[in-house]
Coordinates of C-alpha atoms in Angstrom, one line a residue:
M298 CA 33.7 -11.7 -25.7
E299 CA 31.7 -14.5 -27.2
K300 CA 28.7 -14.0 -29.5
Q301 CA 26.4 -15.5 -26.9
E302 CA 27.6 -13.2 -24.2
L303 CA 27.3 -10.2 -26.5
A304 CA 23.7 -11.2 -27.4
A305 CA 22.8 -11.5 -23.7
L306 CA 24.2 -8.0 -23.0
V307 CA 22.3 -6.5 -25.9
A308 CA 19.1 -8.2 -24.6
L309 CA 19.7 -6.9 -21.1
R310 CA 20.4 -3.4 -22.4
R311 CA 17.1 -3.5 -24.2
A312 CA 15.3 -4.2 -20.9
R313 CA 17.4 -1.5 -19.1
D314 CA 16.5 1.0 -21.8
L315 CA 12.8 0.1 -21.4
M316 CA 13.1 0.9 -17.7
D317 CA 14.9 4.2 -18.5
R318 CA 12.2 5.2 -20.9
E319 CA 9.1 3.8 -19.3
Y320 CA 10.0 4.2 -15.6
A321 CA 6.5 5.4 -14.7
R322 CA 4.8 2.3 -16.1
P323 CA 4.1 -0.7 -13.9
L324 CA 7.1 -2.9 -15.0
D325 CA 7.7 -6.2 -13.4
V326 CA 10.4 -8.8 -13.9
P327 CA 8.3 -11.1 -16.1
T328 CA 7.6 -8.1 -18.5
L329 CA 11.2 -7.1 -18.5
A330 CA 12.4 -10.6 -19.0
Q331 CA 10.0 -11.0 -22.0
H332 CA 11.4 -7.8 -23.5
A333 CA 14.9 -9.3 -23.1
L334 CA 13.7 -12.7 -24.5
M335 CA 14.8 -14.5 -21.3
S336 CA 13.1 -16.4 -18.5
P337 CA 12.4 -14.3 -15.5
A338 CA 14.9 -16.1 -13.3
H339 CA 17.6 -16.1 -15.9
F340 CA 16.9 -12.4 -16.6
S341 CA 17.1 -11.4 -12.9
R342 CA 20.4 -13.3 -12.4
S343 CA 21.9 -11.9 -15.6
F344 CA 20.8 -8.4 -14.9
K345 CA 22.3 -8.4 -11.4
A346 CA 25.6 -9.9 -12.7
A347 CA 25.8 -7.3 -15.5
Y348 CA 24.7 -4.1 -13.7
G349 CA 25.4 -4.9 -10.0
E350 CA 21.8 -4.5 -8.8
T351 CA 18.5 -6.3 -9.3
P352 CA 16.1 -5.1 -12.0
Y353 CA 13.8 -3.8 -9.2
G354 CA 16.6 -1.9 -7.6
Y355 CA 17.7 -0.4 -10.9
L356 CA 14.1 0.7 -11.7
S357 CA 13.4 2.2 -8.3
T358 CA 16.7 4.1 -8.4
R359 CA 15.8 5.5 -11.8
R360 CA 12.4 6.5 -10.5
I361 CA 13.9 8.3 -7.5
E362 CA 16.3 10.1 -9.8
R363 CA 13.4 11.4 -11.8
A364 CA 11.5 12.3 -8.7
M365 CA 14.5 14.3 -7.4
S366 CA 14.2 16.5 -10.5
M367 CA 10.5 16.9 -10.0
L368 CA 10.9 17.9 -6.4
R369 CA 13.6 20.4 -7.3
G370 CA 11.1 21.9 -9.7
G371 CA 8.5 22.4 -7.0
M372 CA 6.2 19.4 -7.4
S373 CA 4.7 18.0 -4.2
V374 CA 6.1 14.7 -2.8
T375 CA 2.9 12.9 -3.4
D376 CA 2.6 14.1 -7.0
A377 CA 6.2 13.2 -7.7
C378 CA 5.7 9.8 -6.1
M379 CA 2.8 9.0 -8.3
A380 CA 4.3 10.6 -11.5
V381 CA 7.3 8.3 -11.4
G382 CA 5.4 5.1 -10.9
F383 CA 5.4 4.3 -7.2
S384 CA 2.0 3.2 -6.0
S385 CA 2.8 3.7 -2.3
L386 CA 4.0 6.9 -0.7
G387 CA 5.6 4.9 2.1
S388 CA 7.7 2.7 -0.2
F389 CA 8.7 5.9 -2.2
S390 CA 9.8 7.7 1.0
S391 CA 11.6 4.7 2.3
R392 CA 13.6 4.1 -0.9
F393 CA 14.3 7.8 -1.3
T394 CA 15.6 8.0 2.2
E395 CA 17.7 4.9 1.8
L396 CA 19.3 6.2 -1.4
L397 CA 19.8 9.8 -0.4
G398 CA 20.0 9.8 3.4
E399 CA 17.2 12.3 3.8
P400 CA 13.4 12.1 3.3
P401 CA 11.8 13.5 0.2
T402 CA 10.1 16.3 2.1
S403 CA 13.5 17.6 3.4
Y404 CA 15.0 17.3 -0.1
A405 CA 12.1 19.3 -1.6
A406 CA 12.2 21.9 1.1
R407 CA 15.9 22.9 0.7
E408 CA 17.4 25.0 -2.0
H409 CA 19.4 23.4 -4.9
P410 CA 21.2 26.4 -6.4
A411 CA 24.3 24.5 -7.6
V412 CA 22.2 21.9 -9.4
E413 CA 20.0 24.6 -11.0
A414 CA 23.1 26.3 -12.4
M415 CA 24.4 23.1 -14.1
P416 CA 23.6 22.0 -17.6
G417 CA 21.0 19.2 -17.5
C418 CA 23.4 16.4 -18.5
V419 CA 25.8 17.4 -15.7
A420 CA 23.0 17.7 -13.1
K421 CA 21.8 14.3 -14.0
A422 CA 25.2 12.7 -13.5
T423 CA 25.9 14.7 -10.4
T424 CA 22.7 14.0 -8.6
R425 CA 22.3 10.4 -9.6
P426 CA 21.4 8.3 -6.5
R427 CA 24.1 5.8 -5.5
V428 CA 23.4 2.3 -4.3
P429 CA 24.1 2.4 -0.6
S430 CA 27.4 0.9 0.5
R431 CA 25.6 -1.7 2.6
I432 CA 23.9 -3.0 -0.5
R433 CA 27.2 -3.1 -2.4
E434 CA 28.9 -4.8 0.5
A435 CA 26.1 -7.5 0.7
A436 CA 26.4 -8.1 -3.0
A437 CA 30.2 -8.4 -2.8
A438 CA 29.9 -10.8 0.1
S439 CA 27.4 -13.0 -1.7
A440 CA 29.6 -13.1 -4.8
A441 CA 32.7 -14.2 -2.8

């Protein structure tokens, strides 16, 4: 791997780490790009090429992941939505349903005994939302 490619990956990782740490903050592509020392357009293209999804897609998936944990802990859907940085309950519910195949109210209402019995690191990996196959298929088709 060339030095330039390695430097770009390090810069992208800095922005991704910012999203992982500060997921509840209002983060937009220009802010993330500035953190990665790239132009917004170059950052978006590079991020998608490196991680397989857009910066917004990655951030919203991380937010849903955190909200899942909050919902399992008994937090209300509205409170979880706001706590993870969504400004709209509708967009939160839509993204949650898109990623998990069930609305957040249904997820919160059912029991999660297996997840509660797991160590935190295992639960995080096991419950991580997956990018829906139709999004992966569309990305693969556009790359071909």
